[in-house]
mmCIF file of C-alpha atoms in Angstrom:
data_model
loop_
_atom_site.group_PDB
_atom_site.id
_atom_site.type_symbol
_atom_site.label_atom_id
_atom_site.label_comp_id
_atom_site.label_asym_id
_atom_site.label_seq_id
_atom_site.Cartn_x
_atom_site.Cartn_y
_atom_site.Cartn_z
ATOM 1 C CA GLU E 124 90.054 120.741 -32.074
ATOM 2 C CA SER E 125 89.588 121.220 -28.334
ATOM 3 C CA ARG E 126 87.811 124.577 -28.781
ATOM 4 C CA CYS E 127 85.087 122.833 -30.784
ATOM 5 C CA LEU E 128 84.663 120.121 -28.172
ATOM 6 C CA GLU E 129 84.545 122.674 -25.359
ATOM 7 C CA SER E 130 82.044 124.922 -27.157
ATOM 8 C CA GLY E 131 79.114 122.669 -26.343
ATOM 9 C CA LEU E 132 77.793 123.063 -29.895
ATOM 10 C CA ASP E 133 76.638 120.039 -31.879
ATOM 11 C CA PRO E 134 78.435 119.159 -35.147
ATOM 12 C CA ALA E 135 75.767 120.760 -37.351
ATOM 13 C CA GLN E 136 75.994 124.073 -35.491
ATOM 14 C CA LEU E 137 79.822 124.000 -35.670
ATOM 15 C CA VAL E 138 79.711 123.434 -39.431
ATOM 16 C CA LEU E 139 77.051 126.130 -39.857
ATOM 17 C CA ASN E 140 79.117 128.630 -37.851
ATOM 18 C CA HIS E 141 82.189 127.862 -39.942
ATOM 19 C CA LEU E 142 80.253 128.109 -43.212
ATOM 20 C CA LEU E 143 78.773 131.477 -42.207
ATOM 21 C CA HIS E 144 82.198 132.750 -41.108
ATOM 22 C CA VAL E 145 83.777 131.838 -44.452
ATOM 23 C CA TYR E 146 80.770 133.244 -46.333
ATOM 24 C CA GLU E 147 80.993 136.591 -44.507
ATOM 25 C CA ARG E 148 84.752 136.855 -45.071
ATOM 26 C CA ILE E 149 84.389 136.230 -48.794
ATOM 27 C CA LYS E 150 81.445 138.610 -49.171
ATOM 28 C CA SER E 151 83.213 141.335 -47.149
ATOM 29 C CA HIS E 152 85.961 141.415 -49.788
ATOM 30 C CA ASN E 153 83.622 141.215 -52.766
ATOM 31 C CA PRO E 154 79.846 141.134 -52.241
ATOM 32 C CA ASP E 155 79.340 139.995 -55.846
ATOM 33 C CA THR E 156 81.363 136.802 -55.419
ATOM 34 C CA ILE E 157 79.443 133.660 -56.308
ATOM 35 C CA ILE E 158 80.135 130.920 -53.782
ATOM 36 C CA LEU E 159 79.825 127.267 -54.754
ATOM 37 C CA VAL E 160 79.501 124.527 -52.123
ATOM 38 C CA TRP E 161 79.600 120.747 -52.549
ATOM 39 C CA ASP E 162 76.181 119.427 -51.705
ATOM 40 C CA ASP E 163 77.063 116.655 -49.289
ATOM 41 C CA LEU E 164 76.657 118.883 -46.249
ATOM 42 C CA PHE E 165 73.054 119.503 -47.322
ATOM 43 C CA ARG E 166 71.903 116.060 -48.391
ATOM 44 C CA GLN E 167 68.710 114.867 -46.822
ATOM 45 C CA GLN E 168 70.020 111.304 -46.652
ATOM 46 C CA ARG E 169 72.589 111.123 -43.877
ATOM 47 C CA SER E 170 74.795 108.411 -45.292
ATOM 48 C CA GLY E 171 78.031 109.519 -43.691
ATOM 49 C CA VAL E 172 79.550 111.585 -40.925
ATOM 50 C CA SER E 173 79.359 114.884 -42.795
ATOM 51 C CA ASN E 174 76.373 114.195 -45.049
ATOM 52 C CA GLY E 175 73.176 116.012 -44.301
ATOM 53 C CA LEU E 176 74.406 118.056 -41.364
ATOM 54 C CA LEU E 177 72.967 121.279 -42.693
ATOM 55 C CA HIS E 178 69.723 120.039 -44.241
ATOM 56 C CA ASP E 179 67.744 120.940 -41.134
ATOM 57 C CA LEU E 180 69.539 124.293 -40.835
ATOM 58 C CA ALA E 181 69.124 125.347 -44.473
ATOM 59 C CA ASP E 182 66.860 128.259 -43.523
ATOM 60 C CA GLN E 183 69.836 129.801 -41.654
ATOM 61 C CA ILE E 184 72.170 129.598 -44.650
ATOM 62 C CA PRO E 185 72.458 132.395 -47.224
ATOM 63 C CA ALA E 186 70.225 131.559 -50.160
ATOM 64 C CA ASP E 187 72.776 132.814 -52.681
ATOM 65 C CA LEU E 188 75.115 129.869 -52.074
ATOM 66 C CA ILE E 189 75.073 127.581 -55.087
ATOM 67 C CA LEU E 190 75.041 123.881 -54.294
ATOM 68 C CA CYS E 191 77.029 121.510 -56.491
ATOM 69 C CA PRO E 192 75.430 118.080 -56.215
ATOM 70 C CA TRP E 193 77.514 115.141 -57.348
ATOM 71 C CA ILE E 194 76.783 111.522 -58.062
ATOM 72 C CA TYR E 195 79.534 109.845 -60.029
ATOM 73 C CA TYR E 196 77.812 106.653 -61.128
ATOM 74 C CA ASN E 197 75.949 105.702 -64.239
ATOM 75 C CA SER E 198 72.673 103.777 -63.922
ATOM 76 C CA GLN E 199 68.943 104.389 -63.787
ATOM 77 C CA LYS E 200 69.146 104.016 -60.001
ATOM 78 C CA HIS E 201 71.669 106.868 -59.926
ATOM 79 C CA LEU E 202 69.519 108.985 -62.239
ATOM 80 C CA MET E 203 66.695 108.633 -59.708
ATOM 81 C CA GLU E 204 69.109 109.671 -56.930
ATOM 82 C CA MET E 205 70.112 112.725 -58.995
ATOM 83 C CA GLU E 206 66.485 113.668 -59.526
ATOM 84 C CA ASP E 207 65.654 113.220 -55.828
ATOM 85 C CA ARG E 208 68.666 115.272 -54.758
ATOM 86 C CA LEU E 209 67.914 118.075 -57.226
ATOM 87 C CA LEU E 210 64.311 118.202 -56.048
ATOM 88 C CA SER E 211 65.315 118.247 -52.365
ATOM 89 C CA GLN E 212 67.979 120.919 -52.765
ATOM 90 C CA THR E 213 65.981 123.258 -54.967
ATOM 91 C CA ALA E 214 63.040 122.848 -52.571
ATOM 92 C CA LEU E 215 65.350 124.314 -49.910
ATOM 93 C CA GLY E 216 65.638 127.372 -52.175
ATOM 94 C CA PHE E 217 69.164 126.854 -53.475
ATOM 95 C CA ASP E 218 70.322 127.168 -57.057
ATOM 96 C CA ILE E 219 72.415 124.253 -58.253
ATOM 97 C CA ILE E 220 75.205 123.333 -60.652
ATOM 98 C CA GLY E 221 75.228 119.620 -61.490
ATOM 99 C CA THR E 222 78.594 117.888 -61.289
ATOM 100 C CA ALA E 223 79.363 115.368 -64.018
ATOM 101 C CA SER E 224 81.889 112.631 -63.310
ATOM 102 C CA GLY E 225 85.077 112.070 -65.236
ATOM 103 C CA TYR E 226 84.663 108.320 -65.013
ATOM 104 C CA TRP E 227 81.727 107.474 -67.306
ATOM 105 C CA MET E 228 80.340 109.287 -70.329
ATOM 106 C CA GLY E 229 76.884 108.076 -69.431
ATOM 107 C CA ASN E 230 77.117 109.972 -66.133
ATOM 108 C CA SER E 231 77.322 113.251 -68.040
ATOM 109 C CA MET E 232 74.263 112.245 -70.052
ATOM 110 C CA LEU E 233 72.348 111.435 -66.858
ATOM 111 C CA TRP E 234 73.233 114.814 -65.338
ATOM 112 C CA TYR E 235 72.254 116.567 -68.542
ATOM 113 C CA GLN E 236 68.889 114.771 -68.484
ATOM 114 C CA ALA E 237 68.249 115.360 -64.766
ATOM 115 C CA LEU E 238 69.099 119.075 -64.976
ATOM 116 C CA GLN E 239 66.698 119.957 -67.824
ATOM 117 C CA PRO E 240 63.655 120.981 -65.727
ATOM 118 C CA TYR E 241 65.871 123.061 -63.436
ATOM 119 C CA LEU E 242 67.640 124.777 -66.327
ATOM 120 C CA GLU E 243 64.244 125.722 -67.745
ATOM 121 C CA SER E 244 63.041 127.057 -64.370
ATOM 122 C CA GLY E 245 66.309 128.919 -63.712
ATOM 123 C CA MET E 246 67.172 126.914 -60.557
ATOM 124 C CA ALA E 247 70.135 125.238 -62.292
ATOM 125 C CA ARG E 248 73.077 127.315 -63.435
ATOM 126 C CA GLY E 249 74.536 124.532 -65.586
ATOM 127 C CA MET E 250 76.950 121.670 -65.196
ATOM 128 C CA ILE E 251 80.605 121.345 -64.166
ATOM 129 C CA PHE E 252 83.099 118.520 -64.591
ATOM 130 C CA SER E 253 84.828 116.753 -61.703
ATOM 131 C CA GLU E 254 87.457 114.076 -61.735
ATOM 132 C CA TRP E 255 89.314 113.225 -58.569
ATOM 133 C CA GLU E 256 92.145 110.783 -59.016
ATOM 134 C CA ALA E 257 91.821 109.540 -62.593
ATOM 135 C CA ALA E 258 93.507 112.724 -63.926
ATOM 136 C CA LEU E 259 92.243 112.387 -67.491
ATOM 137 C CA ASN E 260 93.204 108.713 -67.783
ATOM 138 C CA GLY E 261 90.386 107.502 -69.989
ATOM 139 C CA SER E 262 88.482 110.617 -69.086
ATOM 140 C CA ASN E 263 84.947 111.581 -69.924
ATOM 141 C CA MET E 264 86.026 115.224 -70.348
ATOM 142 C CA PRO E 265 85.444 115.468 -74.149
ATOM 143 C CA ALA E 266 81.910 114.101 -73.796
ATOM 144 C CA ALA E 267 81.108 116.249 -70.763
ATOM 145 C CA ALA E 268 82.477 119.328 -72.537
ATOM 146 C CA GLU E 269 80.322 118.607 -75.578
ATOM 147 C CA LEU E 270 77.214 118.497 -73.357
ATOM 148 C CA MET E 271 78.171 121.620 -71.419
ATOM 149 C CA TRP E 272 78.967 123.642 -74.546
ATOM 150 C CA SER E 273 76.373 122.312 -76.968
ATOM 151 C CA GLY E 274 73.503 121.362 -74.705
ATOM 152 C CA GLY E 275 70.464 120.286 -76.669
ATOM 153 C CA ARG E 276 72.407 120.448 -79.901
ATOM 154 C CA THR E 277 74.758 117.631 -78.843
ATOM 155 C CA ASP E 278 75.685 115.353 -81.730
ATOM 156 C CA ARG E 279 74.873 111.826 -80.483
ATOM 157 C CA ALA E 280 76.970 110.281 -83.276
ATOM 158 C CA LEU E 281 79.963 112.246 -81.990
ATOM 159 C CA PHE E 282 79.208 110.943 -78.495
ATOM 160 C CA ARG E 283 79.280 107.347 -79.755
ATOM 161 C CA GLN E 284 82.557 108.001 -81.586
ATOM 162 C CA LEU E 285 84.151 109.482 -78.466
ATOM 163 C CA GLU E 286 83.058 106.426 -76.496
ATOM 164 C CA ALA E 287 84.595 104.055 -79.081
ATOM 165 C CA ILE E 288 87.835 106.068 -79.256
ATOM 166 C CA SER E 289 88.121 106.168 -75.464
ATOM 167 C CA ALA E 290 87.577 102.411 -75.187
ATOM 168 C CA ARG E 291 90.187 101.700 -77.855
ATOM 169 C CA LEU E 292 92.784 103.992 -76.273
ATOM 170 C CA LYS E 293 92.073 102.570 -72.830
ATOM 171 C CA SER E 294 92.534 98.999 -74.133
ATOM 172 C CA ARG E 295 96.013 100.038 -75.320
ATOM 173 C CA GLY E 296 96.899 101.632 -71.982
ATOM 174 C CA MET E 297 96.610 105.188 -73.274
ATOM 175 C CA ALA E 298 94.423 108.084 -72.223
ATOM 176 C CA LEU E 299 92.244 110.477 -74.200
#
């Protein structure tokens, strides 16, 4: 957009201005609206063009935005990334909603584990489910739903059964 290039503003300031414009428009229609934002604009690690642009400007962003951090993988390394991201984003003063992946059941378990201290402190509002292109083909949705609805009362035997059923259906080219 030529207007952006001609403005003389750096990319972070352009994104901040846009975010504040959208925020004000939404709040002008309904001040009680809760606004969720994917976290990649706020990540401390700048691993891509858009990642981390607003981390240094967080003090200029309305504190009632809720960040939705996402990591879609399933390993101890990724659990540590979740924990680091949650710590960084809550330290900026934002509430969070963890985003479980539709690809691996274990990812939902990792998010559930990582969110516990923040749920207890009130900085986490819960967990949501996200699945981009898989569209429920071998989805983790039943397992994620069980965690979101049942929380600490999750039946681990049911989790193992869902995993076995999903694997069997997937091996036959079907989806759960």
